[in-house]
Coordinates of C-alpha atoms and ligand atoms in Angstrom, one line a residue:
X130 CA 15.7 -3.9 12.2
X131 CA 17.8 -3.1 15.2
X132 CA 20.4 -1.2 13.2
X133 CA 17.8 0.8 11.3
X134 CA 16.1 1.9 14.5
X135 CA 19.5 3.0 15.9
X136 CA 20.1 5.0 12.8
X137 CA 16.7 6.7 13.1
X138 CA 17.4 7.6 16.7
X139 CA 20.8 9.0 15.7
X140 CA 19.1 11.2 13.1
X141 CA 16.6 12.6 15.6
X142 CA 19.4 13.4 18.0
X143 CA 21.3 15.2 15.3
X144 CA 18.3 17.3 14.5
X145 CA 18.6 18.8 18.0
X146 CA 16.0 20.5 20.3
X147 CA 15.3 23.4 18.0
X148 CA 13.4 21.1 15.6
X149 CA 11.4 19.3 18.3
X150 CA 7.6 19.7 18.0
X151 CA 5.8 21.1 21.0
X152 CA 2.9 18.9 22.1
X153 CA 0.3 20.1 24.6
X154 CA 0.6 18.8 28.2
X155 CA -2.5 17.0 29.6
X156 CA -4.8 18.8 32.0
X157 CA -7.3 17.2 34.5
X158 CA -10.8 16.5 33.2
X159 CA -13.3 18.5 35.3
X160 CA -14.7 16.6 38.3
X161 CA -18.5 16.2 38.8
X162 CA -20.2 18.3 41.5
X163 CA -19.6 16.7 44.9
X164 CA -22.4 14.7 46.5
X165 CA -24.9 16.9 48.4
X166 CA -23.5 17.7 51.8
X167 CA -25.7 16.6 54.8
X168 CA -27.7 19.4 56.6
X169 CA -29.2 19.1 60.1
X170 CA -32.8 19.5 58.9
X171 CA -35.6 16.9 58.9
X172 CA -36.2 14.8 55.8
X173 CA -39.9 15.2 55.0
X174 CA -41.8 11.9 55.2
X175 CA -41.2 8.4 56.4
X176 CA -39.0 5.8 54.5
X177 CA -40.3 2.3 54.5
X178 CA -37.9 -0.7 54.3
X179 CA -39.0 -4.3 53.7
X180 CA -36.4 -7.0 53.9
X181 CA -37.2 -10.6 52.9
X182 CA -34.7 -12.8 54.7
X183 CA -36.3 -16.1 53.8
X184 CA -34.0 -17.1 50.9
X185 CA -31.5 -18.8 53.1
X186 CA -30.8 -21.6 50.5
X187 CA -29.3 -19.0 48.2
X188 CA -28.1 -16.6 51.0
X189 CA -29.9 -13.7 49.4
X190 CA -31.7 -10.8 51.1
X191 CA -34.4 -9.2 48.9
X192 CA -34.9 -5.5 49.7
X193 CA -37.8 -3.2 48.8
X194 CA -37.7 0.4 50.0
X195 CA -40.0 3.3 49.5
X196 CA -38.6 6.8 49.7
X197 CA -41.0 9.8 49.7
X198 CA -40.0 12.6 47.5
X199 CA -41.0 16.3 47.7
X200 CA -41.2 17.0 44.0
X201 CA -39.6 16.5 40.6
X202 CA -35.9 17.1 39.8
X203 CA -32.5 15.7 40.6
X204 CA -32.3 13.4 43.7
X205 CA -29.5 11.4 45.2
X206 CA -29.8 8.1 47.2
X207 CA -26.8 6.9 49.2
X208 CA -25.8 3.4 50.1
X209 CA -24.0 3.7 53.5
X210 CA -20.2 3.7 52.9
X211 CA -18.6 4.0 56.4
X212 CA -19.0 1.2 58.8
X213 CA -19.6 2.4 62.4
X214 CA -17.4 0.3 64.7
X215 CA -15.4 -1.0 61.7
X216 CA -13.9 2.5 61.3
X217 CA -13.5 1.9 57.5
X218 CA -15.1 3.0 54.2
X219 CA -15.7 -0.6 53.2
X220 CA -19.4 -1.3 53.5
X221 CA -20.5 -4.2 51.2
X222 CA -21.4 -2.2 48.1
X223 CA -20.1 -5.0 45.8
X224 CA -22.8 -7.3 47.1
X225 CA -25.7 -5.1 45.9
X226 CA -27.3 -6.2 42.6
X227 CA -30.5 -5.9 40.7
X228 CA -31.1 -2.2 41.5
X229 CA -34.3 -0.9 40.1
X230 CA -36.1 2.3 40.9
X231 CA -39.7 3.1 40.0
X232 CA -42.1 5.9 40.4
X233 CA -45.9 5.3 39.9
X234 CA -45.0 1.9 38.5
X235 CA -42.8 3.3 35.8
X236 CA -39.0 2.7 35.7
X237 CA -36.8 5.7 36.7
X238 CA -33.3 5.5 35.2
X239 CA -30.5 5.8 37.8
X240 CA -26.9 6.7 37.3
X241 CA -24.1 5.9 39.8
X242 CA -21.9 8.9 40.6
X243 CA -18.6 8.5 38.6
X244 CA -16.5 9.5 41.7
X245 CA -18.7 8.8 44.7
X246 CA -19.7 5.2 43.8
X247 CA -21.9 4.9 46.8
X248 CA -24.2 7.6 45.4
X249 CA -27.1 7.0 43.0
X250 CA -28.6 9.8 41.0
X251 CA -32.1 9.9 39.6
X252 CA -34.3 12.6 38.0
X253 CA -37.6 12.4 39.8
X254 CA -40.5 12.6 37.3
X255 CA -43.2 15.2 37.6
X256 CA -46.1 14.0 39.7
X257 CA -44.1 11.4 41.6
X258 CA -44.5 11.3 45.4
X259 CA -42.5 8.2 46.2
X260 CA -39.6 6.3 44.7
X261 CA -39.8 2.5 44.9
X262 CA -36.3 1.1 45.2
X263 CA -35.6 -2.6 44.9
X264 CA -32.3 -4.6 45.0
X265 CA -30.8 -7.8 46.4
X266 CA -28.0 -8.1 48.9
X267 CA -26.1 -11.2 47.8
X268 CA -24.5 -12.3 51.0
X269 CA -21.3 -14.3 50.8
X270 CA -21.8 -18.0 50.0
X271 CA -18.2 -18.8 51.1
X272 CA -15.7 -17.1 53.4
X273 CA -13.5 -16.0 50.6
X274 CA -16.2 -13.5 49.5
X275 CA -16.5 -11.9 52.9
X276 CA -18.1 -12.8 56.2
X277 CA -20.8 -15.4 56.0
X278 CA -24.0 -14.0 57.5
X279 CA -26.6 -16.6 56.5
X280 CA -26.5 -20.3 57.3
X281 CA -29.2 -22.9 57.4
X282 CA -29.6 -22.3 61.2
X283 CA -29.1 -18.5 61.6
X284 CA -28.6 -15.2 60.0
X285 CA -27.1 -11.8 60.9
X286 CA -29.1 -9.0 59.3
X287 CA -27.2 -5.7 59.2
X288 CA -29.4 -2.8 58.0
X289 CA -26.3 -0.9 57.1
X290 CA -26.0 -3.3 54.1
X291 CA -29.7 -3.4 53.3
X292 CA -30.9 0.2 53.0
X293 CA -30.3 3.4 51.1
X294 CA -31.1 6.9 52.3
X295 CA -31.5 10.4 50.8
X296 CA -28.4 12.6 50.5
X297 CA -28.5 16.1 51.9
X298 CA -29.6 15.3 55.5
X299 CA -28.0 14.2 58.7
X300 CA -28.9 10.6 59.0
X301 CA -30.6 11.2 62.4
X302 CA -33.0 13.5 60.5
X303 CA -34.2 10.6 58.2
X304 CA -37.1 8.6 59.7
X305 CA -37.5 5.0 58.6
X306 CA -39.9 2.1 59.4
X307 CA -38.4 -1.3 58.9
X308 CA -39.9 -4.8 58.6
X309 CA -38.5 -8.3 58.0
X310 CA -39.9 -11.5 56.7
X311 CA -38.1 -14.4 58.5
X312 CA -38.0 -18.1 57.7
X313 CA -40.9 -20.0 59.3
X314 CA -40.4 -20.7 63.0
X315 CA -37.3 -18.6 63.4
X316 CA -36.9 -16.3 66.4
X317 CA -35.0 -13.0 66.4
X318 CA -33.2 -10.6 68.6
X319 CA -32.5 -6.9 68.0
X320 CA -32.5 -3.6 69.9
X321 CA -35.3 -2.4 67.6
X322 CA -38.8 -2.4 69.2
X323 CA -41.5 -4.4 67.3
X324 CA -45.0 -3.0 66.8
X325 CA -46.4 -6.3 67.9
X326 CA -46.0 -10.0 67.4
X327 CA -45.1 -11.2 63.8
X328 CA -48.1 -11.2 61.4
X329 CA -48.0 -13.6 58.5
X330 CA -44.3 -14.2 59.2
X331 CA -43.4 -10.5 59.0
X332 CA -42.0 -8.5 62.0
X333 CA -42.7 -4.8 61.9
X334 CA -40.6 -2.3 63.9
X335 CA -41.5 1.1 65.3
X336 CA -40.1 4.0 63.2
X337 CA -36.6 5.1 64.2
X338 CA -34.0 7.5 62.6
X339 CA -31.6 6.0 60.1
X340 CA -28.7 6.1 62.6
X341 CA -30.6 4.0 65.2
X342 CA -31.7 1.6 62.4
X343 CA -28.1 0.8 61.3
X344 CA -27.1 0.7 65.0
X345 CA -29.7 -2.0 65.7
X346 CA -28.9 -5.1 63.6
X347 CA -30.6 -8.4 64.1
X348 CA -29.7 -12.0 64.7
X349 CA -32.3 -14.6 63.9
X350 CA -32.3 -18.3 63.9
X351 CA -33.9 -21.7 64.2
X352 CA -32.5 -22.4 67.7
X353 CA -32.9 -19.5 70.2
X354 CA -32.9 -18.9 73.8
X355 CA -33.1 -15.6 75.8
X356 CA -31.5 -15.2 79.2
X357 CA -32.3 -12.3 81.4
X358 CA -29.0 -10.9 82.7
X359 CA -30.5 -8.3 85.0
X360 CA -33.6 -9.9 86.6
X361 CA -36.2 -7.4 87.9
X362 CA -34.4 -4.4 86.4
X363 CA -36.4 -1.5 84.9
X364 CA -33.9 -1.4 82.1
X365 CA -33.5 -5.0 80.8
X366 CA -30.2 -6.6 79.7
X367 CA -30.7 -9.8 77.7
X368 CA -28.4 -12.5 76.3
X369 CA -30.1 -13.6 73.0
X370 CA -28.4 -16.9 72.2
X371 CA -28.5 -18.4 68.8
X372 CA -26.8 -21.7 68.1
X373 CA -25.9 -24.2 65.4
X374 CA -27.6 -27.0 67.3
X375 CA -30.4 -26.9 69.8
X376 CA -28.5 -28.7 72.6
X377 CA -25.9 -25.8 72.7
X378 CA -28.6 -23.4 74.0
X379 CA -28.9 -25.4 77.2
X380 CA -25.2 -25.9 77.6
X381 CA -24.7 -23.0 79.9
X382 CA -24.4 -23.8 83.6
X383 CA -26.1 -21.8 86.3
X384 CA -22.6 -20.6 87.4
X385 CA -21.6 -19.5 83.9
X386 CA -24.8 -17.5 83.4
X387 CA -24.3 -15.9 86.9
X388 CA -20.9 -14.6 85.8
X389 CA -22.6 -12.9 82.8
X390 CA -25.0 -11.3 85.2
X391 CA -22.1 -10.2 87.4
X392 CA -20.7 -8.5 84.3
X393 CA -23.7 -6.3 84.1
X394 CA -23.5 -5.5 87.9
X395 CA -19.8 -4.7 87.7
X396 CA -20.2 -2.6 84.6
X397 CA -22.9 -0.6 86.4
X398 CA -20.6 -0.1 89.4
X399 CA -17.9 1.2 87.0
X400 CA -20.0 3.5 84.9
X401 CA -22.9 4.3 87.2
X402 CA -25.2 5.1 84.3
X403 CA -26.9 3.6 81.2
X404 CA -27.5 5.2 77.8
X405 CA -30.1 2.7 76.6
X406 CA -33.6 1.7 77.6
X407 CA -32.7 -2.0 77.1
X408 CA -29.6 -3.8 75.9
X409 CA -29.4 -7.0 73.9
X410 CA -26.2 -9.2 73.5
X411 CA -26.9 -10.9 70.1
X412 CA -24.8 -13.9 70.8
X413 CA -24.1 -16.7 68.2
X414 CA -22.6 -20.0 69.2
X415 CA -21.5 -21.1 65.7
X416 CA -18.7 -22.2 63.5
X417 CA -20.8 -21.8 60.4
X418 CA -21.7 -18.1 60.5
X419 CA -18.7 -15.8 60.3
X420 CA -17.2 -14.5 63.5
X421 CA -18.0 -11.1 64.8
X422 CA -17.7 -8.7 67.7
X423 CA -19.4 -5.4 66.8
X424 CA -20.6 -2.8 69.2
X425 CA -23.8 -0.8 69.2
X426 CA -25.5 1.6 71.6
X427 CA -28.2 -0.7 72.7
X428 CA -26.9 -4.1 71.6
X429 CA -23.8 -5.9 70.3
X430 CA -23.2 -8.6 67.6
X431 CA -21.1 -11.3 69.3
X432 CA -19.9 -14.5 67.8
X433 CA -18.2 -17.3 69.7
X434 CA -17.5 -21.0 68.9
X435 CA -20.2 -23.6 69.5
X436 CA -18.4 -24.8 72.6
X437 CA -18.2 -21.5 74.4
X438 CA -20.2 -22.9 77.3
X439 CA -19.3 -26.6 76.9
X440 CA -15.5 -26.2 76.8
X441 CA -15.5 -23.3 79.3
X442 CA -12.2 -24.2 80.9
X443 CA -10.4 -24.6 77.6
X444 CA -11.6 -21.4 75.9
X445 CA -10.8 -18.4 78.2
X446 CA -9.6 -16.4 75.2
X447 CA -13.2 -16.0 74.0
X448 CA -14.5 -14.6 77.3
X449 CA -13.4 -11.0 77.1
X450 CA -15.7 -10.5 74.0
X451 CA -18.9 -9.6 75.8
X452 CA -17.2 -7.4 78.4
X453 CA -15.5 -5.6 75.5
X454 CA -18.6 -5.0 73.4
X455 CA -20.7 -4.1 76.4
X456 CA -18.2 -1.4 77.4
X457 CA -18.5 0.1 74.0
X458 CA -22.1 1.2 74.8
X459 CA -20.4 3.8 77.1
X460 CA -17.0 4.2 75.4
X461 CA -17.4 4.5 71.7
X462 CA -21.2 4.7 71.2
X463 CA -22.3 7.3 73.8
X464 CA -18.9 9.0 74.3
X465 CA -17.5 9.2 70.8
X466 CA -14.3 10.9 69.5
X467 CA -15.4 14.2 67.9
X468 CA -13.6 13.4 64.6
X469 CA -15.2 10.0 64.4
X470 CA -18.7 11.3 64.8
X471 CA -20.1 12.2 61.4
X472 CA -23.4 13.8 60.2
X473 CA -24.2 10.8 58.1
X474 CA -22.6 7.4 57.0
X475 CA -21.1 8.7 53.8
X476 CA -18.8 11.4 55.3
X477 CA -15.3 10.2 56.2
X478 CA -14.8 9.1 59.8
X479 CA -11.5 9.9 61.4
X480 CA -10.0 7.6 64.0
X481 CA -7.3 9.7 65.7
X482 CA -8.7 8.9 69.2
X483 CA -9.3 5.1 68.6
X484 CA -6.6 4.5 71.3
X485 CA -9.4 5.7 73.7
X486 CA -12.4 4.2 71.9
X487 CA -10.8 0.8 71.4
X488 CA -7.7 1.0 73.7
X489 CA -9.6 1.8 76.9
X490 CA -12.4 -0.5 75.9
X491 CA -9.7 -3.3 75.6
X492 CA -8.6 -2.3 79.1
X493 CA -12.0 -2.3 80.7
X494 CA -13.0 -5.4 78.7
X495 CA -10.3 -7.4 80.5
X496 CA -10.8 -5.7 83.8
X497 CA -14.5 -6.4 83.8
X498 CA -13.8 -10.0 82.6
X499 CA -11.7 -10.4 85.8
X500 CA -14.1 -8.6 88.1
X501 CA -17.1 -10.5 86.9
X502 CA -15.4 -13.9 87.1
X503 CA -15.7 -14.5 83.3
X504 CA -11.9 -14.8 83.6
X505 CA -10.2 -16.1 86.8
X506 CA -7.5 -13.8 88.2
X507 CA -4.9 -16.2 86.8
X508 CA -6.5 -16.1 83.4
X509 CA -6.7 -12.3 83.4
X510 CA -3.0 -12.0 84.4
X511 CA -1.9 -14.6 81.8
X512 CA -3.9 -12.7 79.1
X513 CA -2.1 -9.5 80.2
X514 CA 1.3 -11.3 79.9
X515 CA 0.5 -12.3 76.4
X516 CA -0.4 -8.7 75.4
X517 CA 2.7 -7.4 77.2
X518 CA 5.0 -9.8 75.4
X519 CA 3.5 -8.9 72.0
X520 CA 4.4 -5.3 72.5
X521 CA 7.7 -5.9 74.2
X522 CA 8.8 -7.5 70.9
X523 CA 6.8 -5.4 68.4
X524 CA 9.8 -3.9 66.7
X525 CA 7.6 -1.7 64.5
X526 CA 7.3 0.5 67.5
X527 CA 10.8 1.9 66.5
X528 CA 9.3 3.6 63.4
X529 CA 5.6 4.0 63.8
X530 CA 3.6 5.7 66.6
X531 CA 0.5 4.1 68.1
X532 CA -1.6 7.0 66.7
X533 CA -0.6 6.2 63.2
X534 CA -1.9 2.7 63.6
X535 CA -5.4 4.2 64.0
X536 CA -5.4 4.6 60.2
X537 CA -5.0 0.8 59.8
X538 CA -8.7 0.0 59.3
X539 CA -8.5 2.3 56.3
X540 CA -5.1 1.3 55.1
X541 CA -5.3 -2.5 55.5
X542 CA -8.8 -3.4 56.6
X543 CA -7.5 -6.5 58.5
X544 CA -6.1 -8.3 55.5
X545 CA -3.3 -10.7 56.3
X546 CA 0.1 -9.1 56.1
X547 CA 3.6 -10.7 56.0
X548 CA 5.4 -8.7 58.7
X549 CA 3.0 -7.7 61.4
X550 CA 5.8 -7.2 64.0
X551 CA 7.4 -4.6 61.7
X552 CA 4.4 -3.2 59.9
X553 CA 2.3 -3.1 63.0
X554 CA -1.5 -3.5 62.8
X555 CA -4.4 -2.0 64.7
X556 CA -2.1 -1.7 67.7
X557 CA -4.2 1.1 69.3
X558 CA -6.3 -1.7 70.8
X559 CA -3.7 -3.6 72.9
X560 CA -0.9 -1.1 73.1
X561 CA -3.7 1.3 74.1
X562 CA -4.7 -1.2 76.8
X563 CA -1.1 -1.1 78.2
X564 CA -1.0 2.7 78.2
X565 CA -4.3 2.8 80.2
X566 CA -2.9 0.3 82.7
X567 CA 0.1 2.7 82.9
X568 CA -2.3 5.5 83.6
X569 CA -4.4 3.5 86.1
X570 CA -1.5 2.4 88.2
X571 CA -0.1 6.0 88.1
X572 CA -3.3 7.4 89.4
X573 CA -3.4 4.7 92.1
X574 CA 0.2 5.3 93.2
X575 CA 0.0 9.1 93.2
X576 CA -3.2 9.1 95.2
X577 CA -2.0 6.4 97.6
X578 CA -4.9 4.1 96.4
X579 CA -7.6 6.7 96.9
X580 CA -8.4 7.2 93.3
X581 CA -8.1 5.2 90.1
X582 CA -9.1 5.0 86.4
X583 CA -12.5 3.8 87.7
X584 CA -13.1 7.5 88.7
X585 CA -12.2 8.6 85.2
X586 CA -14.6 6.0 83.7
X587 CA -17.5 7.2 85.8
X588 CA -16.7 10.9 85.3
X589 CA -16.1 10.6 81.6
X590 CA -18.3 7.8 80.3
X591 CA -20.9 7.7 83.0
X592 CA -22.3 11.2 82.6
X593 CA -25.8 12.1 81.4
X594 CA -27.6 9.0 82.6
X595 CA -30.3 8.1 80.1
X596 CA -29.0 10.1 77.2
X597 CA -29.4 7.8 74.3
X598 CA -27.6 10.1 71.8
X599 CA -23.9 10.7 71.4
X600 CA -21.6 13.0 73.3
X601 CA -18.4 13.7 71.3
X602 CA -15.0 14.5 72.9
X603 CA -11.6 15.7 72.0
X604 CA -8.0 15.0 73.2
X605 CA -8.2 18.0 75.5
X606 CA -11.4 16.7 77.1
X607 CA -9.6 13.5 77.9
X608 CA -6.7 15.4 79.5
X609 CA -9.0 17.6 81.5
X610 CA -11.0 14.6 82.8
X611 CA -7.8 12.8 83.9
X612 CA -6.6 16.0 85.6
X613 CA -9.8 16.3 87.5
X614 CA -9.2 12.8 88.9
X615 CA -5.4 13.2 89.5
X616 CA -3.5 16.4 88.7
X617 CA -0.5 15.4 86.4
X618 CA 0.9 16.4 83.0
X619 CA -1.4 14.0 81.2
X620 CA -1.0 15.7 77.9
X621 CA 2.7 15.0 78.0
X622 CA 2.1 11.4 79.3
X623 CA -0.3 10.7 76.4
X624 CA 1.7 12.5 73.7
X625 CA 4.9 10.5 74.6
X626 CA 3.1 7.2 74.5
X627 CA 0.6 7.7 71.7
X628 CA 1.7 10.4 69.2
X629 CA 5.4 10.0 69.4
X630 CA 7.5 7.1 68.2
X631 CA 8.3 5.4 71.5
X632 CA 10.8 2.6 71.2
X633 CA 10.6 1.7 74.9
X634 CA 8.1 -1.1 75.5
X635 CA 4.9 0.2 77.3
X636 CA 5.4 -2.0 80.4
X637 CA 5.6 0.6 83.2
X638 CA 2.0 -0.2 84.2
X639 CA 2.9 -3.8 84.9
X640 CA 5.9 -3.0 87.0
X641 CA 4.1 -0.2 88.9
X642 CA 1.3 -2.8 89.4
X643 CA 3.7 -5.1 91.2
X644 CA 4.4 -7.6 88.5
X645 CA 7.1 -8.2 85.8
X646 CA 7.0 -9.9 82.5
X647 CA 9.1 -13.1 82.4
X648 CA 9.6 -15.9 80.0
X649 CA 9.6 -19.6 80.9
X650 CA 9.6 -22.8 78.8
X651 CA 6.0 -23.6 79.9
X652 CA 3.0 -22.1 78.2
X653 CA 0.3 -20.6 80.4
X654 CA -3.1 -22.2 80.0
X655 CA -4.4 -19.0 78.5
X656 CA -1.6 -18.9 75.9
X657 CA -2.3 -22.5 75.0
X658 CA -6.0 -21.9 74.6
X659 CA -5.3 -18.9 72.3
X660 CA -3.0 -21.1 70.2
X661 CA -5.7 -23.8 70.0
X662 CA -8.4 -21.3 69.1
X663 CA -6.3 -19.8 66.3
X664 CA -5.0 -23.2 65.3
X665 CA -1.4 -22.0 65.5
X666 CA 1.9 -23.0 67.1
X667 CA 3.2 -19.7 68.5
X668 CA 7.0 -19.7 68.9
X669 CA 7.3 -15.9 68.5
X670 CA 9.4 -15.5 71.7
X671 CA 11.9 -18.3 70.9
X672 CA 12.8 -18.8 67.3
X673 CA 10.4 -16.0 66.1
X674 CA 8.1 -18.2 64.1
X675 CA 4.3 -18.8 64.1
X676 CA 3.0 -21.8 62.3
X677 CA -0.5 -22.4 61.1
X678 CA -2.3 -25.7 60.4
X679 CA 0.0 -28.4 58.9
X680 CA 3.2 -26.3 59.2
X681 CA 2.1 -23.2 57.2
X682 CA 4.5 -20.4 58.0
X683 CA 2.0 -17.8 59.3
X684 CA 4.3 -15.3 61.0
X685 CA 8.0 -14.5 61.3
X686 CA 9.2 -12.1 63.9
X687 CA 11.1 -9.3 62.2
X688 CA 14.8 -9.5 63.0
X689 CA 14.2 -12.7 65.1
X690 CA 16.2 -16.0 64.7
X691 CA 13.9 -17.4 61.9
X692 CA 14.1 -14.0 60.1
X693 CA 17.8 -14.0 60.3
X694 CA 18.0 -17.5 58.8
X695 CA 16.0 -16.3 55.8
X696 CA 12.5 -17.6 56.6
X697 CA 9.4 -15.7 55.4
X698 CA 5.6 -16.0 55.6
X699 CA 3.9 -18.2 53.0
X700 CA 6.0 -21.4 52.9
X701 CA 5.3 -24.7 54.5
X702 CA 7.5 -26.3 57.1
X703 CA 8.0 -29.9 56.0
X704 CA 10.7 -31.3 58.3
X705 CA 12.7 -30.6 61.4
X706 CA 16.3 -31.9 61.4
X707 CA 15.3 -34.2 58.5
X708 CA 12.2 -35.7 60.1
X709 CA 8.6 -34.8 59.1
X710 CA 7.3 -31.7 60.9
X711 CA 5.2 -32.2 63.9
X712 CA 4.6 -29.4 66.5
X713 CA 5.9 -31.4 69.5
X714 CA 8.9 -32.5 67.5
X715 CA 9.8 -28.9 66.7
X716 CA 9.4 -27.9 70.3
X717 CA 11.7 -30.8 71.4
X718 CA 14.3 -29.7 68.8
X719 CA 14.2 -26.1 70.0
X720 CA 14.8 -27.4 73.6
X721 CA 17.6 -29.8 72.4
X722 CA 19.3 -26.9 70.5
X723 CA 20.1 -25.4 73.9
X724 CA 22.7 -28.1 74.3
X725 CA 24.2 -27.5 70.8
X726 CA 22.0 -29.8 68.8
X727 CA 21.2 -28.6 65.2
X728 CA 17.9 -26.8 64.4
X729 CA 17.4 -27.3 60.7
X730 CA 14.1 -26.5 59.0
X731 CA 13.1 -27.8 55.6
X732 CA 10.6 -25.4 54.0
X733 CA 8.7 -25.7 50.8
X734 CA 7.8 -22.5 49.0
X735 CA 6.1 -23.0 45.7
X736 CA 8.3 -25.6 43.9
X737 CA 11.4 -24.8 45.9
X738 CA 12.7 -26.7 48.9
X739 CA 15.2 -24.9 51.1
X740 CA 16.9 -25.7 54.4
X741 CA 17.2 -23.0 57.0
X742 CA 19.6 -23.4 59.9
X743 CA 18.3 -21.5 62.9
X744 CA 20.8 -20.1 65.3
X745 CA 18.9 -20.1 68.6
X746 CA 20.2 -21.6 71.9
X747 CA 17.6 -20.0 74.2
X748 CA 15.1 -22.9 74.3
X749 CA 11.4 -22.4 74.4
X750 CA 10.1 -19.1 75.8
X751 CA 6.5 -18.3 76.8
X752 CA 5.4 -15.1 78.6
X753 CA 3.9 -15.0 82.0
X754 CA 3.7 -12.5 84.9
X755 CA 5.8 -12.8 88.0
X756 CA 5.1 -11.0 91.3
X757 CA 7.7 -8.4 92.3
X758 CA 7.8 -9.2 96.0
X759 CA 7.7 -6.3 98.5
X760 CA 5.8 -4.0 96.1
X761 CA 2.1 -3.1 96.2
X762 CA 0.0 -5.6 94.2
X763 CA -2.1 -3.1 92.2
X764 CA -3.0 -5.6 89.5
X765 CA -4.9 -7.8 92.0
X766 CA -6.7 -4.8 93.2
X767 CA -7.6 -3.7 89.7
X768 CA -9.0 -7.1 88.7
X769 CA -10.9 -7.7 92.1
X770 CA -14.7 -7.4 91.9
X771 CA -16.0 -4.1 93.2
X772 CA -18.3 -4.5 96.2
Ligands
LIG815 ZN1 -14.0 -2.7 70.2

């Protein structure tokens, strides 16, 4: 067989190119017409959306939507594709099933667009005035299918995943009236305004445009309590608490709630405006529903553990969540990067300025946490130390600019990755935070303390009090606003830190703020709590290793001691120097290795057992900030409450 084949090949070769037959090369098959582009003209008529959210046993939302149509002919419905605040084209299309469309009681066949799979085409029959659209949204029944949004105690209803809308119009030009049937006895919170109290278990909301609808999700639940965070104000701010158990609702102390009220006061001092007529923190205390922190103009979806109030001292790393999401009402929702703002939810969103949208929100989130007392000054500084250490050692900074990481929501969508320190991740959040600290301390130093980034926040985010729409901005607008606060070459400052590959760690703001990053062998309380919350043992700054539950190798610092020994993510640490793994035993061994003791790790990967000898004599290392005596203490000034 083999020799015959060789002989055949030899014969072909002898025949030479002159005898070779010419075959046609392939050409691309024609593409279908693109989906109708959105135009800024009103869609005639009012859409009606009915969601039945009572099927909590099976975790299914049943949707019925009526869409008025002007006449017969081709018509396209869109399921939203881009997730506002998620910055990615990954809305849960795969969860939609049972789609049927009818007109006058008769089925109307639909066809999904072969390229734009979020578009559904129909041919509206003559005489039809309305399309009746029905489907189910099959919400995840386990975390491996996506974020769990329905439990026996609560649900998170996101209109984005429960409604279609007509192609061809800006989404703000499509008016829709929504209603929800909730399980008996459940309460709800949302930024939408009801037409009245629930009737026969159904809550009806006043008509809004499609953008406002998807920007106004709902939490509902069996156990609910509302706390007024701005008593007596004309524009209410409310904490709508939902919990796994009724006793968790009453766990908040007077002092804890007062710090949340102080958050509102401090935010108003910072921005000097509001762009909502009421604001609702939809706040879930749960370990059953999936975690979330998602911003909206008039509300936010916020998830914390059940013990947020009960274990207050032990869980500081959860307490910047509300300040972060609240800040987004100004930075992200009202002021929005021009390339991120889109005419509807099926046009690509571009995130080139997410280092402002998220980076400065990260900055103000922590500053407002400090100013409101949600974090003590020590906790706020320890949190900053942890961030500074991450970016001091983020070796991926040597090849990838911060701005390039703004594509990560599209590229990676927060899936686990093996080499975060080298690949980078959505670094525009925290590295952005450090760049804005750099800018703030620079303004404070140059103006001898007369001006600060607070002035920028008020001038940039605080404009047009009461405007509930969006005000887009560009890079040049940022530079101009910074220059108006403090003349400087801000374009160069930002280009060097954001667009260029900048190998130097972004720690100038710390030092100018009067503090330096140091490492000691004792964890800060904040670092410890972050480890506990993530259920990890974080040895990133010593042997370059992060372990998950039971010794799972969850992270290896690129080019660190564990990396150099050959370790990688995915194995399981079984033994340290021949004795079964235990976090304290590993820490003791790292300390003992300073004096020359061995540090030998037995790791199981699949069916293989391997021993790795770690060459590290530096002992345990954990980040914290240390005051640089004799220099102005700007950090303390930044985190101090404003009077
Ligand atoms: Zn954010």
